[in-house]
Each structure stands twice: as structure tokens, then as C-alpha cells.
Short mmCIF file of C-alpha atoms and ligand atoms in Angstrom, two decimals:
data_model
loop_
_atom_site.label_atom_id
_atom_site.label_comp_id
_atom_site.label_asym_id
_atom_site.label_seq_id
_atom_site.Cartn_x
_atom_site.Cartn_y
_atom_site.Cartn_z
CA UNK A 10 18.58 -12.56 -16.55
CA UNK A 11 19.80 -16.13 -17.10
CA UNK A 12 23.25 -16.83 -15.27
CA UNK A 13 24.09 -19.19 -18.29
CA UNK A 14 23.27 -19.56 -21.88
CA UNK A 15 21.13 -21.49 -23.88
CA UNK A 16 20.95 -23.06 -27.05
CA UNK A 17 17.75 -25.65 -28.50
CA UNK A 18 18.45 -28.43 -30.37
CA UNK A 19 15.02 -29.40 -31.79
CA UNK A 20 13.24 -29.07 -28.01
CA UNK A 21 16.18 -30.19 -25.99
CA UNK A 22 18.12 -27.68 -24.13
CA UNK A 23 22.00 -27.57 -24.26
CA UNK A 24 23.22 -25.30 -21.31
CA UNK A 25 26.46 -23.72 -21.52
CA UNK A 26 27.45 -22.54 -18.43
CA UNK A 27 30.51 -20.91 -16.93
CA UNK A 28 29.91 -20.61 -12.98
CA UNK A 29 30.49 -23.81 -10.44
CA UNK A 30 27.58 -22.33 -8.06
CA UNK A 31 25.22 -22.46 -11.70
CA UNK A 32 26.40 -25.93 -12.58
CA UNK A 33 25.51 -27.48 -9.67
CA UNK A 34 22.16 -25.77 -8.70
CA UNK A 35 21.34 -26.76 -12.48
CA UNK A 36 21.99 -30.45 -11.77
CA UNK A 37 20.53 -30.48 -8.86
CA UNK A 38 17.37 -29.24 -10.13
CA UNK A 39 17.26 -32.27 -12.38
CA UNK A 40 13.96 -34.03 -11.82
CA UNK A 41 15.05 -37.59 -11.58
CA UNK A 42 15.35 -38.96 -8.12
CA UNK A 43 17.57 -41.70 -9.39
CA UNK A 44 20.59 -41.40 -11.74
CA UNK A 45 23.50 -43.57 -13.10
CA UNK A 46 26.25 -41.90 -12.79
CA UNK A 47 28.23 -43.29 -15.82
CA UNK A 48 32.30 -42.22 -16.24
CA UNK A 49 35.49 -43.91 -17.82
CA UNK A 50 38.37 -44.15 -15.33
CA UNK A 51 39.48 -40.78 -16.16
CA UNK A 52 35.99 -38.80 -15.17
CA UNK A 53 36.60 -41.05 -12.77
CA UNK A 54 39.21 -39.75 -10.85
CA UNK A 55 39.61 -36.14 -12.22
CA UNK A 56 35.42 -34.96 -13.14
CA UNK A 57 33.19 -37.05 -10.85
CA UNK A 58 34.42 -34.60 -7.44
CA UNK A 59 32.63 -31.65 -9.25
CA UNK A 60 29.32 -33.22 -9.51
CA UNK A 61 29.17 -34.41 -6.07
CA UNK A 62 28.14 -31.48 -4.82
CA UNK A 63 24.77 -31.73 -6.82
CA UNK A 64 23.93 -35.18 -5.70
CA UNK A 65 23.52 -35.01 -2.39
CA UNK A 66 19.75 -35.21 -2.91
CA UNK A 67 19.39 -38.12 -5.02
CA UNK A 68 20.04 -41.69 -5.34
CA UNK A 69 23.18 -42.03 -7.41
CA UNK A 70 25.14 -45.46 -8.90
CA UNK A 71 28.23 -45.24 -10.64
CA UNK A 72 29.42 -47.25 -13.51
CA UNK A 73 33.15 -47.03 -14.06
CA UNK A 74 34.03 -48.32 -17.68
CA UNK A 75 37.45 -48.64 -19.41
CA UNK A 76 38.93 -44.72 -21.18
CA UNK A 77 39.11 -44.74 -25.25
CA UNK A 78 37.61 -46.32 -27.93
CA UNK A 79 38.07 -50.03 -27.70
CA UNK A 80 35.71 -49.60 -25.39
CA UNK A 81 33.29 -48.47 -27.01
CA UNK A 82 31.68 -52.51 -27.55
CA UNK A 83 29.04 -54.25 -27.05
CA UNK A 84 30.45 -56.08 -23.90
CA UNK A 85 30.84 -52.82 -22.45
CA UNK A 86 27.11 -52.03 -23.35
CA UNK A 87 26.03 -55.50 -21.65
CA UNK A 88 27.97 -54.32 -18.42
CA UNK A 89 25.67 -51.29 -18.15
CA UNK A 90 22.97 -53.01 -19.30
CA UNK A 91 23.47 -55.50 -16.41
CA UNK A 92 24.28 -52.45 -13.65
CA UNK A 93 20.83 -50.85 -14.77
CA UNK A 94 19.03 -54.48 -14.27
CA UNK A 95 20.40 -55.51 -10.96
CA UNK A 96 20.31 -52.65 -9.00
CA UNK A 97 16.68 -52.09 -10.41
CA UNK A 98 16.76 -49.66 -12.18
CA UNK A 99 13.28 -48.03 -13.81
CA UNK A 100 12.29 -46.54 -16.75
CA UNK A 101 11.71 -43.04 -14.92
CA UNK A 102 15.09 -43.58 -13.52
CA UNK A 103 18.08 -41.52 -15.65
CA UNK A 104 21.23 -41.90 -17.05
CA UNK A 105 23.95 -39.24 -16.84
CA UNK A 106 26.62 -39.49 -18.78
CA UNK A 107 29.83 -37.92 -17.39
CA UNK A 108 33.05 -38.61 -20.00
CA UNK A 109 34.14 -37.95 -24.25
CA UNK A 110 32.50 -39.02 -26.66
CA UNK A 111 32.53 -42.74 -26.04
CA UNK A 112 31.06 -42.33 -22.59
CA UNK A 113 28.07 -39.90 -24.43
CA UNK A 114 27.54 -42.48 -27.28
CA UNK A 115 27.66 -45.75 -25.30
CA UNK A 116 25.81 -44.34 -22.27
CA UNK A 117 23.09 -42.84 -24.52
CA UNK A 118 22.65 -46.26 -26.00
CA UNK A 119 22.33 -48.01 -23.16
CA UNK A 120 20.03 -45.61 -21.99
CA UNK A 121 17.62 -45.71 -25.10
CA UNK A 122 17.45 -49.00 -24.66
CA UNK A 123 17.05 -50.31 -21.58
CA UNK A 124 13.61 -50.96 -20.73
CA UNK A 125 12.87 -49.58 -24.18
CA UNK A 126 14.04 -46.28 -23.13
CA UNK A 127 15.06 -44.24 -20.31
CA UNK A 128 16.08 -40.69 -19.91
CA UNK A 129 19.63 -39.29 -20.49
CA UNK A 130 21.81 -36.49 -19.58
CA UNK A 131 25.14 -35.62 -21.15
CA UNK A 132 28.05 -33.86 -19.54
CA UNK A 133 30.36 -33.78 -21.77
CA UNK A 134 34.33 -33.68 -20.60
CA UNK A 135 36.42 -33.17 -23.74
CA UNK A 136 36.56 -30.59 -26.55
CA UNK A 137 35.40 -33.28 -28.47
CA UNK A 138 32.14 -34.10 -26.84
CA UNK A 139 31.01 -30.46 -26.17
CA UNK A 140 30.71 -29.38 -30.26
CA UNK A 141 30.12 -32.99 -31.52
CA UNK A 142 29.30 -36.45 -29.66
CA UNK A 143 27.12 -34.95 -27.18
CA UNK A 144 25.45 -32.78 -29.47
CA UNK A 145 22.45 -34.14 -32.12
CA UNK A 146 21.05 -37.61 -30.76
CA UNK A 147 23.35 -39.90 -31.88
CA UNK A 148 24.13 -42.67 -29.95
CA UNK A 149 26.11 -46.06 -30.89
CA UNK A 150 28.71 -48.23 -30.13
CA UNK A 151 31.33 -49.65 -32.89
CA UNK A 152 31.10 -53.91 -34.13
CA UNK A 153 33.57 -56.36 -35.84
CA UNK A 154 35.94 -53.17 -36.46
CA UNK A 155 33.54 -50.69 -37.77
CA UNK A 156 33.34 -47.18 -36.31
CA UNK A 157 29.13 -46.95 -35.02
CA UNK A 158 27.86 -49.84 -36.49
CA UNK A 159 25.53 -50.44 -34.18
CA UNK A 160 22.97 -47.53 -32.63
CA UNK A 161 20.15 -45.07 -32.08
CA UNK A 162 18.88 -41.73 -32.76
CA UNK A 163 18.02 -40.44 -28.92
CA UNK A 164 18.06 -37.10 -27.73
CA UNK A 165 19.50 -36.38 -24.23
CA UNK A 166 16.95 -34.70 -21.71
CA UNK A 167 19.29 -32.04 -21.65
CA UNK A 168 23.28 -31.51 -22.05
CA UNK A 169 25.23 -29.46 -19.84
CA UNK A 170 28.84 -27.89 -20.68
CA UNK A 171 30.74 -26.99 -18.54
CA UNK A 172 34.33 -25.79 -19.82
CA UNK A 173 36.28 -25.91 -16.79
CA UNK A 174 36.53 -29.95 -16.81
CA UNK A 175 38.49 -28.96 -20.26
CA UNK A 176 41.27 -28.18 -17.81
CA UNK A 177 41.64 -31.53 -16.78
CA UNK A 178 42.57 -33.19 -20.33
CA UNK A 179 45.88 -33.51 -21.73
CA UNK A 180 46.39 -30.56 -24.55
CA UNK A 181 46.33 -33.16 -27.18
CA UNK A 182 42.72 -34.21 -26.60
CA UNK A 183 42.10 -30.32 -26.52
CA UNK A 184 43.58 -29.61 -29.95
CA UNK A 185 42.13 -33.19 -31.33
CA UNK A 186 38.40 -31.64 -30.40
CA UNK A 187 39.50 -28.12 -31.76
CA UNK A 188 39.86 -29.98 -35.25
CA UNK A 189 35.69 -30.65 -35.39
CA UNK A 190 35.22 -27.14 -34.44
CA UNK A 191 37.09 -25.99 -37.24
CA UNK A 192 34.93 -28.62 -39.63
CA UNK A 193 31.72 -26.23 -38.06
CA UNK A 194 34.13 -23.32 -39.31
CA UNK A 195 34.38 -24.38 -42.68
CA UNK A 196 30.72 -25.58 -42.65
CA UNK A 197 29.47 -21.99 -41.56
CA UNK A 198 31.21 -19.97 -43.50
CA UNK A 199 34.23 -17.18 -44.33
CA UNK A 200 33.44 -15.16 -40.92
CA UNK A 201 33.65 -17.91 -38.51
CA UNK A 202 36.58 -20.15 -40.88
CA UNK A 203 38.84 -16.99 -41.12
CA UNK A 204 38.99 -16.42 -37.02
CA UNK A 205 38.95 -20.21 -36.01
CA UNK A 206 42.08 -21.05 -38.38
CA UNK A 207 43.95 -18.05 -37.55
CA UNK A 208 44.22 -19.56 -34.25
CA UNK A 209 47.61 -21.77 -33.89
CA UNK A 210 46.88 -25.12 -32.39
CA UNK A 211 49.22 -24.14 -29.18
CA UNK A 212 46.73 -21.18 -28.07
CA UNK A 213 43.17 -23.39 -28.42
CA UNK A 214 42.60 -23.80 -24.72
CA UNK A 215 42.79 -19.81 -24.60
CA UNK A 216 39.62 -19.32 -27.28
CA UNK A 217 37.52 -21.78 -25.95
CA UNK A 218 34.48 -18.84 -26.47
CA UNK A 219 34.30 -20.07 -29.58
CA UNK A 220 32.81 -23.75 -28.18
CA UNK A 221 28.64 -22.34 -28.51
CA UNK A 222 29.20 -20.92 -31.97
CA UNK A 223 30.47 -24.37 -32.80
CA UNK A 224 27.86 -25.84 -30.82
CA UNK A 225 25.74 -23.71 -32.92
CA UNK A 226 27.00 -24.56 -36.63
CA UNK A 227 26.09 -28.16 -35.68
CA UNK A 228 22.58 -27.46 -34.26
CA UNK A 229 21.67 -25.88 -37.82
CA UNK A 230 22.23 -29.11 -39.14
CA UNK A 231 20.68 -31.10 -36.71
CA UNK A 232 17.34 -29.11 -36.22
CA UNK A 233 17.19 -29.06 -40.47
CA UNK A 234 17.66 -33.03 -40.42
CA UNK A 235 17.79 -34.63 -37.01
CA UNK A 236 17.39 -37.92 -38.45
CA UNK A 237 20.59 -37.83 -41.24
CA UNK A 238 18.48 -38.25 -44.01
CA UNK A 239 20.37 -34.98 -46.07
CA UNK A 240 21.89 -32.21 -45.48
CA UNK A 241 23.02 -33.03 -41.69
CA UNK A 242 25.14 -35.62 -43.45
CA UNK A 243 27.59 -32.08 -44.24
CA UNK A 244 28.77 -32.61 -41.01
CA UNK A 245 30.56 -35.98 -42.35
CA UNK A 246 32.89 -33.40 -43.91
CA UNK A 247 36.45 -35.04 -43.27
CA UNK A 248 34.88 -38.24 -41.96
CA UNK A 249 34.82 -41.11 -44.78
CA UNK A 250 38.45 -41.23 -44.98
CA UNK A 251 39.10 -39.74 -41.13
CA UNK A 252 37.01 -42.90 -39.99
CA UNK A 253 39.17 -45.19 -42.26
CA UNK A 254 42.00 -43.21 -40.45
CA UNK A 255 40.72 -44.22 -37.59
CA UNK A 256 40.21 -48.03 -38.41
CA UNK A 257 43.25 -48.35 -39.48
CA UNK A 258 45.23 -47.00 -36.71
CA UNK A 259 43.18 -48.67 -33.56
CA UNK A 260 44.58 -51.74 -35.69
CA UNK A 261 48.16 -50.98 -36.85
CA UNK A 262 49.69 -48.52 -34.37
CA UNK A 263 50.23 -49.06 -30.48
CA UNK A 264 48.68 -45.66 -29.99
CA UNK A 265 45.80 -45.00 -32.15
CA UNK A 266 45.11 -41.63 -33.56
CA UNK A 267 42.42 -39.64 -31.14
CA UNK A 268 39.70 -39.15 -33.43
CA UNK A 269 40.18 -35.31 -34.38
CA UNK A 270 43.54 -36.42 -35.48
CA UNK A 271 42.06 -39.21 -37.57
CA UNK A 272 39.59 -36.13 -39.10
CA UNK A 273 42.29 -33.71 -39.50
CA UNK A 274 43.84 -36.75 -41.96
CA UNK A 275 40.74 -37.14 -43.24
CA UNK A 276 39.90 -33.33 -44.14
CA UNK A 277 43.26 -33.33 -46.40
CA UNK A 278 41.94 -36.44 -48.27
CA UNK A 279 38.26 -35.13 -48.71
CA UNK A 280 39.92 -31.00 -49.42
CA UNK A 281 41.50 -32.78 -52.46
CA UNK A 282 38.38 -34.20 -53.08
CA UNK A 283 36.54 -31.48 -53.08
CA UNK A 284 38.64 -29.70 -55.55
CA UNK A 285 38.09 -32.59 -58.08
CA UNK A 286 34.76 -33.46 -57.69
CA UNK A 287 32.73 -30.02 -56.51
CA UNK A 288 34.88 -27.01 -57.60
CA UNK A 289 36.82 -26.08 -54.44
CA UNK A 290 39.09 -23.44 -54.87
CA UNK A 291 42.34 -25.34 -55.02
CA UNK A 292 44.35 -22.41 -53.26
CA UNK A 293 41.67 -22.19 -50.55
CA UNK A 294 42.05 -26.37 -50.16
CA UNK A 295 45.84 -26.08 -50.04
CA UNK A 296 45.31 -23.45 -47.22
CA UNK A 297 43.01 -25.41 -45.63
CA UNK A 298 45.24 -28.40 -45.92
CA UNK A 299 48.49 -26.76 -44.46
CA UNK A 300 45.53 -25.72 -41.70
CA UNK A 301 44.79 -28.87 -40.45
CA UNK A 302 48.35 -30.28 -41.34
CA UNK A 303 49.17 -28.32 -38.10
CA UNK A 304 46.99 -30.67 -36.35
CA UNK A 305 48.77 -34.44 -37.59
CA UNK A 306 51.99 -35.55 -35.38
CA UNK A 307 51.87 -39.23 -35.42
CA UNK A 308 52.52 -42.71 -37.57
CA UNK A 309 50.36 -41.90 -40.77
CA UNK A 310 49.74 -44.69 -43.21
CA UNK A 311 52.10 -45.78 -46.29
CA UNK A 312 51.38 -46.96 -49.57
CA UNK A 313 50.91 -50.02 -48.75
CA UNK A 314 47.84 -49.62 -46.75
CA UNK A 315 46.08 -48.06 -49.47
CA UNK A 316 43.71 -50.91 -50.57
CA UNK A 317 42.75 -52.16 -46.47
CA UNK A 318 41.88 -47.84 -46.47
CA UNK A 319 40.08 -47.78 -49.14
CA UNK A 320 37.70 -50.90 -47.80
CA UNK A 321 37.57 -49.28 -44.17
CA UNK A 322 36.23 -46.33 -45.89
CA UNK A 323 33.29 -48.72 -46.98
CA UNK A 324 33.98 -50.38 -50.70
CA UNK A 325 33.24 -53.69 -51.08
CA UNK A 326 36.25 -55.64 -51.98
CA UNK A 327 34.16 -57.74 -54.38
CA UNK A 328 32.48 -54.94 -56.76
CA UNK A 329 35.60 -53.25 -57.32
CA UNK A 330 33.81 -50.72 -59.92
CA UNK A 331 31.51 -49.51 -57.21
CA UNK A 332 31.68 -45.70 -55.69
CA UNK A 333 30.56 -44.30 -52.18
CA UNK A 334 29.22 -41.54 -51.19
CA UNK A 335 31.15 -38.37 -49.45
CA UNK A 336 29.83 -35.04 -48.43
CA UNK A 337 32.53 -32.88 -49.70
CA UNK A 338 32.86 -28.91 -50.02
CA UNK A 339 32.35 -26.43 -52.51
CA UNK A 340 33.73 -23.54 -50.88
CA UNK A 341 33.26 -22.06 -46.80
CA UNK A 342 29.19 -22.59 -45.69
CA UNK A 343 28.61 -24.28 -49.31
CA UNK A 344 28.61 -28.24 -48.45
CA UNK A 345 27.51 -30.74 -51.30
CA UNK A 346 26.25 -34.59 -49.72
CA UNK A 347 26.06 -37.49 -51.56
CA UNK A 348 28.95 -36.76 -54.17
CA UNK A 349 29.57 -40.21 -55.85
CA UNK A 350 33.26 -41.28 -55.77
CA UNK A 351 34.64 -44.09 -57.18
CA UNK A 352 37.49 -46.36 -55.72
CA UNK A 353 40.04 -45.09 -58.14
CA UNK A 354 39.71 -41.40 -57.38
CA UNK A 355 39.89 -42.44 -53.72
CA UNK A 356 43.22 -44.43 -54.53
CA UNK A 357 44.93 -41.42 -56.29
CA UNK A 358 44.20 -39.00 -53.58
CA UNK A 359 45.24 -41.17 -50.99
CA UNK A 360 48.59 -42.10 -52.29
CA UNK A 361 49.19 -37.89 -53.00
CA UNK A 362 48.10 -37.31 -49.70
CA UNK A 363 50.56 -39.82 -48.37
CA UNK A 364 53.35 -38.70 -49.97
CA UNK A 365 52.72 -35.11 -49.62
CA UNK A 366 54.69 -36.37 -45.35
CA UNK A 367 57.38 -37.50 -47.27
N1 LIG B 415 28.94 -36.24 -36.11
C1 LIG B 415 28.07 -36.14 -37.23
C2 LIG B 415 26.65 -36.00 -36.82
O1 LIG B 415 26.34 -35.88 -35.65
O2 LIG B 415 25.79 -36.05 -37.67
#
């Protein structure tokens, strides 16, 4: 019997694992005699010691690179890029990406690209990373103040998670990640949405079980449409506005929102959305809403920054009768892509949203 579990996305393996002794004979089994070992200052100093142990066999480099999102750049990419070239790197050489969601996404970039494309392993150290970045192929980095401009579709050789480095984050990175898995909730269906948001956001680090059925709500999607072309675009649930969020805070507030806070914005602004445009059940989005209202302490935005939201969400400020498209919901495992909504309707549920905090 297998000492860990196993789930395919398309023919890549993610390995869930639970045991130190199983985490590092899997990595050391790895058949690439060189890696990168690529962290942010905080895998840094409080991961990298627990992969040690599986090195000792190969031929390791690590790139350190700044923690958060403004990192996530193409000057960071260039630094990598220029690590791989001068310590000579090779095509059959690998990347393994040790960090959130930025260090996934940048390092898997870098990887897919250098040389026109090495190998790359993700070990994802946040909530965060383990149902979502490191999960599905995609790999970018954000330009001129847009959230993954710039990027690829690569899947990792193979993804490892390992929940005990979850001990090691502050609780509000842990409840920030808990936020996408209850977007996989709501995307599954009744069964999975009733336990997840009966949990309070105080007692997440104690149901972390829960991380492969997430895992697994977003491989559906994936395997149906690895490439984004339909349905996997469900899994944007929350995201239009939450990215806006998101925008708007790494360039208004000291301390931006961490994404799943951004999303857990976003969700209330795409809930009401939902109930207008696709026939959501307005009690179920108002107990949804007080759900993820759970998950919002900080600065949100005022009136005022309606309009600059509305164009981070991706209108053009010239064709002001234009509409974008949102995957909304039409009830629990039901989502609808593509739904047409027009800068008005955006405007109005922004401004209730907003003053629904005051
Ligand atoms: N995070 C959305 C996706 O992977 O498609």
C-alpha cells in the first residue's frame, strides 16, 4: 500500500503526503541530478531545513527572491533567468519551486522558458498554493500593474504537499488560502459547501483534511479544460472583481490585501452578481456573503474608487458601453462562464457592496 496519496492532474502526479520519512525519500527519488532550489526569504529561513535532508545526493543552487507579490516581475524573472545561465544550467536540469503562489508561478515561468523549457517541481508552502497556484499549469508573472499579464501554460513534473510547512505561516495566510478552498466548495456542490462553511475561520488550521478534496474540485476543472478555453474558467468565481481588489490595494494601502482576502471581497461582488444575472438564490448569496464576510478585516475601498475598480477589473475607459465577461454562479456545483456584464451593473453592485461595511 502507498504511504501517501495520489491525485492526476491530466498525467502529472500531485502527491499529498503526511510523513517526513515519505517526503524526503519521495524527493530524493527525483530523477534530476541537478535542481534549483528556488524560495522567497521566508522558505528561506523557515522551509528550506526540511528539504535538506533529500538533497544530499544531488547538485543543488538556491535562488533567494524577495516574499509577496511585488515580486512577482519581470526583473525578478531576469534574476532567475540569469542564475540558470551562469551557473550553466541545462535543459535536463530542474527547477523546484519551494514558496506561495508567487514562488510556484514565477519559478514555473522561468522554468518553461529557459532554454525553451526545463522541468519543474512545485512544493507548495501556503494554503494558498496547495488547492490553487500550484495546481493546473499556470504559470505567469504580473506587468505595468496587471495581475498575470504575462505567462505560460506548463505543467510541473510533479507537485508535492506537504501540510506540515502550513505550520510555519502566520494564521492569516492560512485563513486567506482557506477562502479558495471554499470557492472549490461552492464549485462542487451542497455536500462539500455545507461542511467547509460551517467551519469558523479561527479553527481552519484544525481541518486541513479537507486540502485533497479541494485539490480535487480544481483537478475536475483542469483535466476537462487544461488550457482555459471554458468551463475551467468557473474557477474565476470571485476573481474579476477580487483581482481588481487586489490592484487596487498593492496600490492604495501600505499593506495590501493577501490575495484570498482580495477573493473573499470579490465573492460578495460576483454573489450579488450572480443573483442578478444567473438566478442565484438570493438567501443562499446573502449566506454566502455573511460566509466570506468572516474572512475581510482590513482598509476596503470607498466610493470614490469605484471608476479606477471598475477599469482594474478590465473595461476600457474609452468604450464606456462595453461589458466583460464573469463566470458567476447559479447555485452550489452549477457555475455559468462567460456571463456578459456591463459597466453599469458592475458600478451598482460595487457601491452596495461598499456600503453594506458601513
Ligand atoms: N486559478 C484559476 C485557474 O487555475 O484556472
Amino acid at each position: 500500500m502507498k504511504d501517501y496519496n495520489e491525485v492526476k492532474c491530466l498525467e502529472h502526479s500531485i502527491i499529498i503526503i503526511r510523513r517526513e520519512k515519505v517526503f524526503t525519500r519521495l524527493l530524493s527519488n527525483l530523477p534530476f541530478d541537478r535542481l534549483l532550489i528556488l524560495c522567497d526569504i521566508n522558505t528561506w529561513k523557515y522551509c528550506f531545513h526540511e528539504i535538506v535532508p533529500a538533497l544530499s545526493s544531488k547538485s543543488c543552487h538556491i535562488h533567494i527572491i524577495e516574499a509577496g507579490e511585488e515580486s512577482k516581475n519581470l526583473s525578478t524573472l531576469e534574476g532567475i533567468w540569469e542564475t540558470l545561465s551562469n551557473e550553466g544550467f541545462r535543459r535536463n536540469d530542474a527547477i523546484l519551486n519551494l514558496g506561495g503562489g508567487v514562488v510556484c508561478d514565477i519559478g514555473g515561468l522561468a522554468a518553461a522558458t529557459f532554454q525553451r523549457g526545463m522541468q519543474f517541481i512545485h512544493v507548495p508552502t501556503t494554503l494558498l498554493a496547495m488547492v490553487d497556484a500550484a495546481i493546473g499549469g499556470k504559470n505567469a508573472i504580473n506587468f505595468e500593474g496587471l495581475k498575470n499579464q504575462i505567462g505560460v501554460f506548463a505543467f510541473p513534473y510533479q507537485t508535492f504537499i506537504y501540510p506540515k510547512f502550513l505550520r510555519t505561516l502566520p494564521y492569516r495566510q492560512i485563513r486567506s488560502g482557506f477562502v479558495e478552498m471554499l470557492k472549490h466548495a461552492l464549485l462542487k456542490g451542497d455536500d462539500l459547501w455545507n461542511r467547509l462553511s460551517a467551519i469558523e475561520p479561527e479553527e481552519v488550521m484544525h481541518h486541513l483534511l479537507y486540502i485533497s478534496e479541494a485539490i480535487k474540485v480544481k483537478v475536475s476543472y483542469v483535466d476537462e479544460d487544461p488550457f482555459d478555453q471554458g468551463i475551467r474558467q468557473a474557477l474565476n468565481f470571485g476573481h474579476t472583481a477580487g483581482h481588481a481588489f487586489e490592484e487596487w490595494s498593492l496600490l492604495k494601502q501600505p499593506q495590501p490585501m493577501l490575495h484570498g482576502e482580495a477573493i473573499a471581497l470579490g465573492m460578495l461582488v460576483e454573489l450579488e452578481l450572480s443573483v442578478k444575472l444567473t438566478d442565484l438564490d438570493d438567501n443562499f448569496a446573502l449566506l454566502a456573503s455573511n460566509i466570506f464576510k468572516k474572512y475581510i478585516h482590513f482598509p476596503i475601498p470607498t466610493l470614490q474608487d469605484i471608476e479606477q475598480l471598475i477599469d482594474l477589473a478590465g473595461f476600457d475607459k474609452k468604450n464606456k458601453d462595453q461589458s466583460i465577461r464573469f463566470s458567476l454562479l447559479q447555485k452550489t456545483g452549477k457555475p455559468v462562464v462567460q456571463v456578459a456584464v456591463s459597466r453599469e451593473t458592475l458600478s451598482n453592485v460595487l457601491k452596495n457592496i461598499i456600503l453594506s461595511f458601513s
